[in-house]
Each structure stands twice: as structure tokens, then as C-alpha cells.
Coordinates of C-alpha atoms and ligand atoms in Angstrom, one line a residue:
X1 CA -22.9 -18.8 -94.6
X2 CA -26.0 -19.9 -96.1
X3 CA -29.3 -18.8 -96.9
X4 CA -32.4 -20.7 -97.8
X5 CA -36.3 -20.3 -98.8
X6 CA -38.3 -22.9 -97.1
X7 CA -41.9 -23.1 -98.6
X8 CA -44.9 -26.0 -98.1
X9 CA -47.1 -26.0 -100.5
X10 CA -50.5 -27.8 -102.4
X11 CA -52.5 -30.0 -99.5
X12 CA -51.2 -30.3 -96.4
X13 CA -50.0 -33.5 -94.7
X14 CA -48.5 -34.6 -91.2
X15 CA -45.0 -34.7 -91.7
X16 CA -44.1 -31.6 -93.5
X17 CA -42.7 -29.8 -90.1
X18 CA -40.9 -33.2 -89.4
X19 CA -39.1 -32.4 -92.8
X20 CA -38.1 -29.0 -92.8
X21 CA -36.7 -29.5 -89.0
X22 CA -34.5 -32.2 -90.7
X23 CA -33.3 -29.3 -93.1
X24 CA -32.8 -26.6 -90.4
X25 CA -30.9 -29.1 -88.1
X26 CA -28.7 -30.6 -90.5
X27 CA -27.7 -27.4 -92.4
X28 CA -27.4 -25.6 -88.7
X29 CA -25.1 -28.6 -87.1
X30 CA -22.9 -28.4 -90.2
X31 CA -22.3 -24.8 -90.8
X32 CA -21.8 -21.2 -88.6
X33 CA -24.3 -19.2 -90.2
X34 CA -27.5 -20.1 -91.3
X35 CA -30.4 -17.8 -92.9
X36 CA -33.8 -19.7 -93.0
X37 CA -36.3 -17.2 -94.8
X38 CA -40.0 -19.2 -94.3
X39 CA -42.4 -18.0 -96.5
X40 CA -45.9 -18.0 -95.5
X41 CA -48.7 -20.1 -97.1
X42 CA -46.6 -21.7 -100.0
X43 CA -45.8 -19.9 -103.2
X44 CA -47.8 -16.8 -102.3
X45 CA -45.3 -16.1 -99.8
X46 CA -42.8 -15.8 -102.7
X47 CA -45.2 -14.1 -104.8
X48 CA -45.7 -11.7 -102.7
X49 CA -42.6 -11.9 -100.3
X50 CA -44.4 -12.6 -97.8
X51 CA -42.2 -14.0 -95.6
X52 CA -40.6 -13.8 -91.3
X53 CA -37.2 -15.1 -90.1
X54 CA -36.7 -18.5 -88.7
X55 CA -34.2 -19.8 -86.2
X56 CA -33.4 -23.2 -85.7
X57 CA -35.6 -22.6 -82.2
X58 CA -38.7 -22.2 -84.3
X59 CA -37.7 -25.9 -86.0
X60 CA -37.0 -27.8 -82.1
X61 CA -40.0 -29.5 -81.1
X62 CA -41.5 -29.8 -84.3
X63 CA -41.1 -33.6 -84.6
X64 CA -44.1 -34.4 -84.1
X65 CA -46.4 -31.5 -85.2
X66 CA -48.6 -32.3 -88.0
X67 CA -49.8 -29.5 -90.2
X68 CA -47.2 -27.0 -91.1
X69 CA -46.0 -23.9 -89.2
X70 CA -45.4 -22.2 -92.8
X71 CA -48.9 -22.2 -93.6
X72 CA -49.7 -23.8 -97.4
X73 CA -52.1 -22.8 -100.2
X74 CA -53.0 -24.3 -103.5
X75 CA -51.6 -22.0 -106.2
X76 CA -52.0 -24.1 -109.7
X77 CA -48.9 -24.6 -111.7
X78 CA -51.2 -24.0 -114.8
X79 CA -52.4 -20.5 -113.6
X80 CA -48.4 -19.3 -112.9
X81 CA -47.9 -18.0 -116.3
X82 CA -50.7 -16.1 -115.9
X83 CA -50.8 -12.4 -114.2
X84 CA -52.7 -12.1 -111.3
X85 CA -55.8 -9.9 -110.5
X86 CA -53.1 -6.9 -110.4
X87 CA -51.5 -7.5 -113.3
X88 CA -48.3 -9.0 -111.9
X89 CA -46.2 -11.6 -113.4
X90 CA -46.4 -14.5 -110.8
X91 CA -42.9 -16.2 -111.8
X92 CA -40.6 -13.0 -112.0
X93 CA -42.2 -12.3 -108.7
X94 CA -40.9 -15.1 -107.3
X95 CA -37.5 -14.8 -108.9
X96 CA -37.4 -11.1 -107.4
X97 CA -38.4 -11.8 -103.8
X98 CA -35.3 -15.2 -104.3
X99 CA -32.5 -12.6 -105.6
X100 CA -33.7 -10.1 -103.2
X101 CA -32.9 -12.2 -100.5
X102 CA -29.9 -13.4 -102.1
X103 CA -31.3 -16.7 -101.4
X104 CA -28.5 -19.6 -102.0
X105 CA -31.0 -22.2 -102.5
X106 CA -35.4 -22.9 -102.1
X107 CA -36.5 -25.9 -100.0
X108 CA -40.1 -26.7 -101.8
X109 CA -42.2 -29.0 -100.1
X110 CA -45.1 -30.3 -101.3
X111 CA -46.7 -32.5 -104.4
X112 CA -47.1 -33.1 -108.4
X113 CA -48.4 -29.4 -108.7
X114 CA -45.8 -28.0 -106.9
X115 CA -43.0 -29.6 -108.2
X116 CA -44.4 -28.5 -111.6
X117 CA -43.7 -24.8 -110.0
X118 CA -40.5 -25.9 -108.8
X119 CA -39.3 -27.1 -112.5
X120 CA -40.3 -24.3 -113.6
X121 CA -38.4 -22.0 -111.4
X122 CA -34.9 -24.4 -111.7
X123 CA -35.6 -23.6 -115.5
X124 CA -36.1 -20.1 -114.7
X125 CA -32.3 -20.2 -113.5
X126 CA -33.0 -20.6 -109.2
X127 CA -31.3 -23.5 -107.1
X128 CA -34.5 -25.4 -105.6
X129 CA -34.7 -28.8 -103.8
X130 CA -37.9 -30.2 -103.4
X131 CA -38.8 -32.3 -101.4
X132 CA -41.6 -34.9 -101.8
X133 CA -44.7 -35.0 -99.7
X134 CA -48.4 -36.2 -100.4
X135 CA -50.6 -38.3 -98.6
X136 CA -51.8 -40.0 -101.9
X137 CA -47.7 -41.5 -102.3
X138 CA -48.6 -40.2 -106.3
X139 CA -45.1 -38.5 -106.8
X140 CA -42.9 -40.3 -109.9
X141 CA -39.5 -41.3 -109.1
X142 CA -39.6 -41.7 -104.9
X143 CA -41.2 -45.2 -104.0
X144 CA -42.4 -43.1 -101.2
X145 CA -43.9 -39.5 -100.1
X146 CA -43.5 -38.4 -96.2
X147 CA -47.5 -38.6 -95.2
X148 CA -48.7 -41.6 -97.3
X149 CA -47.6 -43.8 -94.2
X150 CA -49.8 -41.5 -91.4
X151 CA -52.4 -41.4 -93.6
X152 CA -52.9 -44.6 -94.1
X153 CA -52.9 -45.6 -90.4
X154 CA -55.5 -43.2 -89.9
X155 CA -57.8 -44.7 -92.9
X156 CA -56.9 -48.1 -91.3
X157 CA -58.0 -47.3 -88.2
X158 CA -61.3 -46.1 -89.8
X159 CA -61.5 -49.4 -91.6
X160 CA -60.6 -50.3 -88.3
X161 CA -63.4 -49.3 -86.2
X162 CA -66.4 -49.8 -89.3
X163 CA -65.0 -53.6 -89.1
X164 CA -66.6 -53.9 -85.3
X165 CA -69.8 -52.1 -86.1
X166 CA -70.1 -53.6 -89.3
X167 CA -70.0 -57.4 -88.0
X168 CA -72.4 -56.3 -85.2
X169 CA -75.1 -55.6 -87.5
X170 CA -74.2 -57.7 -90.2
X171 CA -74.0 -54.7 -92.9
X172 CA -72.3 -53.5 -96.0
X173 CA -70.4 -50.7 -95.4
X174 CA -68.4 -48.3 -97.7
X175 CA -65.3 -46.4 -96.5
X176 CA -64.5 -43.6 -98.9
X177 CA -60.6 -42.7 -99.1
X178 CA -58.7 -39.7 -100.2
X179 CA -57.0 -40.2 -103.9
X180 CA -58.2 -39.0 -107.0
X181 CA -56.0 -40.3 -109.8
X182 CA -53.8 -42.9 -107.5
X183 CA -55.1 -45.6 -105.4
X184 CA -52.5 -46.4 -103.3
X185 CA -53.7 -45.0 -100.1
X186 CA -56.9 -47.4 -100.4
X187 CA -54.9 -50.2 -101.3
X188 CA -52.6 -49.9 -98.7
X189 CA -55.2 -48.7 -95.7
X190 CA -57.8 -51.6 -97.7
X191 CA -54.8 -54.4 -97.1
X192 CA -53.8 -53.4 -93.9
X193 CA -57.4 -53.6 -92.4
X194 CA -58.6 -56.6 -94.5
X195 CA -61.5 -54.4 -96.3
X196 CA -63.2 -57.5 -98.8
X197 CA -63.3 -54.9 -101.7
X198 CA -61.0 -52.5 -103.1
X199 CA -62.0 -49.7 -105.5
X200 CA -59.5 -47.7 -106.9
X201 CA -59.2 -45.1 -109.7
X202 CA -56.7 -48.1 -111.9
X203 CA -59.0 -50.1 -112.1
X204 CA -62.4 -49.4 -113.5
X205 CA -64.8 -51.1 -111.5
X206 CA -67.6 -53.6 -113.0
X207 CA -71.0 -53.2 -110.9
X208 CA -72.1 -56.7 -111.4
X209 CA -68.5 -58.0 -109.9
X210 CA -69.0 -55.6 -106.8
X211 CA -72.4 -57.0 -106.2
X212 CA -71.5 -60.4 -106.7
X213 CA -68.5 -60.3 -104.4
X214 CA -71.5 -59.0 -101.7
X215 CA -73.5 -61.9 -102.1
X216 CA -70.6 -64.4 -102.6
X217 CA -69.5 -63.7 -98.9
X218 CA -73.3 -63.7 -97.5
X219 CA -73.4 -66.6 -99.0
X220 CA -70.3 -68.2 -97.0
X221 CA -72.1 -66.8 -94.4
X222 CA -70.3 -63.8 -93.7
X223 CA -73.1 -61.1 -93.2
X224 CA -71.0 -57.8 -93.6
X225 CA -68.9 -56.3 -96.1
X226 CA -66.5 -53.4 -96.0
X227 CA -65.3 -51.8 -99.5
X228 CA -62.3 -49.3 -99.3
X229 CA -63.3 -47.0 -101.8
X230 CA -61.4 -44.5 -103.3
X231 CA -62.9 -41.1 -104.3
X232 CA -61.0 -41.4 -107.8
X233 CA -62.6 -45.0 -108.4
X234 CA -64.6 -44.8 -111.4
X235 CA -67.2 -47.6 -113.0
X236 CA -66.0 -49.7 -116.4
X237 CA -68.7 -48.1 -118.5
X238 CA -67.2 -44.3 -117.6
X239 CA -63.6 -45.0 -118.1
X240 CA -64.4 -46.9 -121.4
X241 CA -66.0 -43.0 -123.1
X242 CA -64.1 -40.2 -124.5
X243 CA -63.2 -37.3 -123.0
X244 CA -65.9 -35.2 -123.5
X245 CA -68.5 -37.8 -122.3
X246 CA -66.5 -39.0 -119.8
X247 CA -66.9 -35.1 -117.9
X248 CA -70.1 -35.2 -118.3
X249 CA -70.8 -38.5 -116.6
X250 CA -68.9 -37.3 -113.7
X251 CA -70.8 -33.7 -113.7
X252 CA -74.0 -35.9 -113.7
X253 CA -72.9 -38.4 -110.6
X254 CA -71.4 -34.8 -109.2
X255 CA -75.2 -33.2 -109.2
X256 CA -76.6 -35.8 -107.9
X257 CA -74.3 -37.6 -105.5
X258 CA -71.6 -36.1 -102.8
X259 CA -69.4 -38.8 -104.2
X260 CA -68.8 -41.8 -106.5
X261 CA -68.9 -44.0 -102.4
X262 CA -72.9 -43.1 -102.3
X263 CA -73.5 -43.4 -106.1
X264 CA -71.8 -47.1 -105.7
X265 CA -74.5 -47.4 -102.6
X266 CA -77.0 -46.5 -104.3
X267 CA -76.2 -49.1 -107.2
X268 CA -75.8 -51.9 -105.0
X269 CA -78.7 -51.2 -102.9
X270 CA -81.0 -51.1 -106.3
X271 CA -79.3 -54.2 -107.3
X272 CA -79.3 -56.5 -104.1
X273 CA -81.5 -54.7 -101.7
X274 CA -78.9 -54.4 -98.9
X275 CA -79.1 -51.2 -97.3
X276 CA -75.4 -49.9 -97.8
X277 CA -73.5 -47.5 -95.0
X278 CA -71.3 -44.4 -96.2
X279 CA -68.3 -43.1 -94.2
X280 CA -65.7 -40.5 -95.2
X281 CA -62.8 -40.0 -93.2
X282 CA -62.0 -36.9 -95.5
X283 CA -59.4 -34.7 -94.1
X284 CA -58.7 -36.4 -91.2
X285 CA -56.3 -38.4 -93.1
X286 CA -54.3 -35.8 -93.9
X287 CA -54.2 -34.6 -90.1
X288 CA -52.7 -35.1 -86.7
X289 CA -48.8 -36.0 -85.8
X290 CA -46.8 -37.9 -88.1
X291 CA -46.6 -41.8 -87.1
X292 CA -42.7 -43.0 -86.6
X293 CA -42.5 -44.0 -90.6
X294 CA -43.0 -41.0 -91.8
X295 CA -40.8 -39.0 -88.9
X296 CA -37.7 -41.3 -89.7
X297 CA -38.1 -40.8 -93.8
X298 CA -39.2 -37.1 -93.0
X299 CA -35.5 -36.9 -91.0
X300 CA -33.5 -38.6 -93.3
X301 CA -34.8 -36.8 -96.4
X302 CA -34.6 -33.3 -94.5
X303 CA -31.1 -34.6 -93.2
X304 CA -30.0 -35.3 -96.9
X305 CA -31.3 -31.9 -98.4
X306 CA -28.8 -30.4 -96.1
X307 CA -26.2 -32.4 -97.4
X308 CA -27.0 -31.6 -101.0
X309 CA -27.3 -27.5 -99.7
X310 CA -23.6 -27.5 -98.3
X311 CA -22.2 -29.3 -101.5
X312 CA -24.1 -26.7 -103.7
X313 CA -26.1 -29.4 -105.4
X314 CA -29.7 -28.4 -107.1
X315 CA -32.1 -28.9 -109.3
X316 CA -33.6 -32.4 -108.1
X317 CA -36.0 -34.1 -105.7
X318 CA -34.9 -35.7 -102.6
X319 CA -36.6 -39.1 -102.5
X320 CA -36.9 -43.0 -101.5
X321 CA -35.4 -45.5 -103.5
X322 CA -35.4 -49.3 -102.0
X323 CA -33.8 -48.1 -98.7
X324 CA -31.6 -45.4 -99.9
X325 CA -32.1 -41.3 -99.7
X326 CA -31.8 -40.7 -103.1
X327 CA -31.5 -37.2 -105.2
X328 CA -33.6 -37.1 -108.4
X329 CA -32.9 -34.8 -111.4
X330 CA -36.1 -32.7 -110.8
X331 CA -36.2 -32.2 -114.8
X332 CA -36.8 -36.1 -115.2
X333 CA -39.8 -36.5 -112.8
X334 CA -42.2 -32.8 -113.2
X335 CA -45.2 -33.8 -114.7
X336 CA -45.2 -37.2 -114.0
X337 CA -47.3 -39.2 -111.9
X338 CA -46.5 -41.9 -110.6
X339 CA -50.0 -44.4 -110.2
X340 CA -51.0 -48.2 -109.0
X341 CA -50.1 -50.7 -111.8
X342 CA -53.0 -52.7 -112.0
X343 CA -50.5 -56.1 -112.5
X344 CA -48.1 -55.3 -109.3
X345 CA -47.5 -57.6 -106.8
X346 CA -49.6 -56.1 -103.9
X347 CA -52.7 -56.5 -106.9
X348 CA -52.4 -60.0 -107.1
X349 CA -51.0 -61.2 -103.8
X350 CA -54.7 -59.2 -102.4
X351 CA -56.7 -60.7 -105.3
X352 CA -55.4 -64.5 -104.3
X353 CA -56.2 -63.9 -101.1
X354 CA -59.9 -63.3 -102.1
X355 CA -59.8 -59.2 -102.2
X356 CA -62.2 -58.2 -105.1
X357 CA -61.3 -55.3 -107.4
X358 CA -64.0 -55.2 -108.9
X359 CA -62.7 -56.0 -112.1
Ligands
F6P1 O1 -53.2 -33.9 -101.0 C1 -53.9 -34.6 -101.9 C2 -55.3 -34.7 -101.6 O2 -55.3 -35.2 -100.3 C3 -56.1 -35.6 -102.4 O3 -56.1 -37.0 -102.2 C4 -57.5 -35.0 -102.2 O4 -58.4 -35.3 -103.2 C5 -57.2 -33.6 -102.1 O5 -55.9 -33.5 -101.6 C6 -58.2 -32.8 -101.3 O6 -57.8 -31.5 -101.4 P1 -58.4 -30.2 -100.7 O7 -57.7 -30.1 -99.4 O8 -58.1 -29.1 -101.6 O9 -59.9 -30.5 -100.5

């Protein structure tokens, strides 16, 4: 017999019902009885014990389901400590609804925040798994989150059509991509659909070498140009000033712009005259069904956190190392995250092939 918490948590993405049917169906092959408690929009379900029963019926079918029948919300590791509007103590909320439930073990899904959480509650003394998800592939010690791979065949296919109506017209176009702190996605999605220039947040962008990769290919006589941008990218003189100044540079493009993309369009156009295009796939790239990369490391990593519930093993992330399904002391990884290294091979395999980084 066996009881688990499942719970999804931080942003969504497209294969987190993908994962938790490889749980269900690999804990419910393997053993007679099976409780799967599902708590509803992340960590306020345990919070609150909010929570319905699942069956491995409510798990068939879910293959290919983007989104997540849990439900998710963002509920900040840094505010957990604190007691909500109420008064209640967040994590021995959470520890009551587990031992009420006389949970055996909590499947967390989701990113850096919410593995923070999870840490926190295997320090706190509760047997949690997670399990690592995030379309931004920013999680330390797995050399891959389930929906980086979706996501970035949506932000290709973006890329994808701007490349037609771009040529067409002969203009310079700017596709904006989800990441903040990791540029991965825009790397990858930039690679895959042969964007000239790549902005991302690693490597602090120089105008002047933006501009002159513009006019370097008008001058071969290509007339467009497509930058992958992402939203994290940030210009040389910004990432060079403290702290302090740093905010308020951002604060100031943040009052005036609706992101760094039109504040780089803006630039360029003062600095060449070309009229510059803006598009921003946004949350689309986190939605829709999962493509087959992410269903197959979605079912092997759901298939392996069954394996580590029925030998009673806990405490660590379930994540991708060269081909294996490996399990990660969760300890060794919280807090860390894992970002582009400026010198890696995908860096300067794109840069000899002419890609411009801007740097
Ligand atoms: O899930 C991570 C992420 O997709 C980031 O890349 C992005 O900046 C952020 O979520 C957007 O979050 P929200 O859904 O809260 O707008």
C-alpha cells in the first residue's frame, strides 16, 4: 500500500500531466494499492489541504495534455516562512495536511522556486521527490527539464514563420523569447531556426555589435534580419553597474518600454534607421501538448519516481544525465541555477557559423 501527494507547481508547462501519468502508472502496475491525493493549484493545496482523490483513470489519456489537471500557482519560496494574511504558519500547514494523510511520500513538480519549497520541506523531516520541469531548462543538476524541448519548437516555429515575412519585405525583425536569467530557450529555438542574432541574459549585449551585425548582412546583400531575443538579455553598460543602479536602469526601460525587445528597436532604429518589427510569442510557449521529446523524458522520469517510491527512496530530484534517468540528492541542487556558459560548445559552434551575440 502506498500513498502519495502529487502537486505542480510555479509556471506551468506542457508536459507536467505527461509526468505525473508516468508516476501513477508505474507505482499502479507495480503495487495493489495505490492512494494518489492531487492537491489543487500547487502548494496552496497543501497549505490549505486542498485536495480530491485520483485514480489511475484520471491519469489515462493524459499523454498528451498540456497544462496540468492539478491546477498550479506561484507561491514564493521566500514568502513560506512567512504567515499568511490569517496568521497561519505556511510550512507546518503543509507538514499537517502530509501527516494527516499519512502521506508515504510528495511528488513535486515544478522549477527552481519550488524545489526551494521542496528542500525545505525534506529538511522539515517529509519524503518528497521532485521532479524537474521548466520551459527555461534553468534547473541545476538535470541536463534537461520536461517542457524546454515543446517550448522551443513552438519559439522555432515563430522564428519559423517571421523568417518568410521577414525576407518578403526585406526587414529586421525581433522575436522576443521567454527566459529571464537563462538563455537557453533562445539559444536553442535561435539555432534551430537560423535567427542571425542571439541575445541572451549571459551575455551582455554591445549596441554597436548588434547594429553592425544589421548592416554587415545588408551589406552581403541579405535585406532582413531576425534577432532571437530573450526577455532576460540585458545591454553591456547595465550588467557592468552595481546593484542598486543596475534596478534602476531596468525600472527606467520598464516605464518606458513593454520589454528590453522594443527598447533594442528603438536603439537600432535611432542608430541605423531601419524600421525594426517586434513579436512576442509569450505564453504560447509554455502551451499546447507536449512534442514526443518531452512525452518520452516526461515517461521515463515519471516511470523512475515510481521506482524510487516502491524502494522508499527520498529526498532527491529525478533528472537527465547524458542518457541516463538519474536521482539527484535534492540538498545538493536547491538554490542553484543552472545557466548558459558563455564559452560552451553550442556558443562557439553558432558564433563560427556567423551567429552574432552581440558581444
Ligand atoms: O516558467 C518560467 C517562465 O516561463 C519564465 O521564462 C517567464 O519569464 C515566466 O515564467 C513568466 O511567468 P508568468 O506566467 O508568471 O508570467
Amino acid at each position: 500500500m502506498k500513498r502519495i501527494g502529487l502537486l505542480t507547481s510555479g509556471g506551468d508547462c506542457q508536459a507536467l500531466n505527461a509526468t505525473m501519468r508516468g508516476v501513477v502508472k508505474g507505482l499502479a502496475n507495480n503495487i495493489k494499492e495505490l492512494e494518489v491525493y492531487g492537491f489543487n493549484d500547487g502548494y496552496r493545496g497543501l497549505i490549505y489541504s486542498d485536495f480530491r482523490m485520483l485514480t489511475s483513470r484520471d491519469f489515462s489519456g493524459i499523454l498528451t495534455v498540456g497544462g496540468t489537471i492539478l491546477g498550479t500557482s506561484r507561491q514564493p519560496f521566500k514568502q513560506m516562512r512567512t504567515p499568511d494574511e490569517n496568521g497561519l504558519d505556511k510550512v507546518e500547514a503543509m507538514k499537517h495536511t502530509y501527516y494527516k494523510l499519512r502521506l508515504d511520500c510528495l511528488v513535486i513538480l515544478g522549477g527552481n522556486g519550488t524545489q526551494k519549497t521542496a528542500n525545505l520541506l525534506r529538511e522539515e523531516g517529509l519524503n518528497v521527490l521532485h521532479l524537474p520541469k521548466t520551459i527555461d531548462n534553468d534547473i541545476f543538476g538535470t541536463d534537461m527539464t520536461f517542457g524546454f524541448y515543446s517550448a522551443v519548437n513552438i519559439a522555432c516555429n515563430t522564428i519559423d514563420c517571421i523568417h518568410t515575412t521577414a525576407s518578403s519585405h526585406n526587414r529586421v525583425f525581433i522575436v522576443e523569447l521567454m527566459g529571464h536569467r537563462a538563455g537557453w530557450l533562445t539559444l536553442y529555438a535561435g539555432v534551430a531556426s537560423g535567427a542571425d542574432i542571439i541575445l541572451i541574459p549571459e551575455i551582455p549585449y554591445k549596441l554597436d555589435k548588434v547594429v553592425e551585425a544589421i548592416k554587415r548582412r545588408a551589406e552581403r546583400g541579405s535585406g532582413f534580419t531576425i534577432l532571437a531575443v530573450a526577455e532576460g538579455a540585458i545591454p553591456e553598460e547595465i550588467a557592468a553597474m552595481s546593484k542598486k543602479e543596475m534596478k534602476k536602469a531596468l525600472a527606467d526601460i520598464a516605464a518606458n518600454y513593454p520589454s528590453i525587445s522594443y527598447k533594442l528597436a528603438d536603439d537600432i532604429l535611432k542608430a541605423t534607421g531601419t524600421e525594426i518589427r517586434v513579436t512576442v510569442p509569450g505564453h504560447m510557449q509554455r502551451g499546447g501538448s507536449p512534442g514526443p521529446y518531452d512525452r518520452i523524458l516526461s515517461t521515463r522520469i515519471g516511470s523512475e519516481c515510481a521506482k524510487l517510491i516502491l524502494d522508499e527512496e527520498y529526498g532527491y530530484m529525478v533528472g537527465l544525465k547524458g542518457t541516463e534517468i538519474c536521482k539527484v540528492p535534492l540538498g545538493e541542487v536547491a538554490g542553484k541555477l543552472k545557466t548558459v556558459d558563455p564559452e560552451c560548445q553550442e556558443i562557439q559552434q553558432a558564433k563560427r557559423i556567423g551567429i552574432s551575440f552581440g558581444d
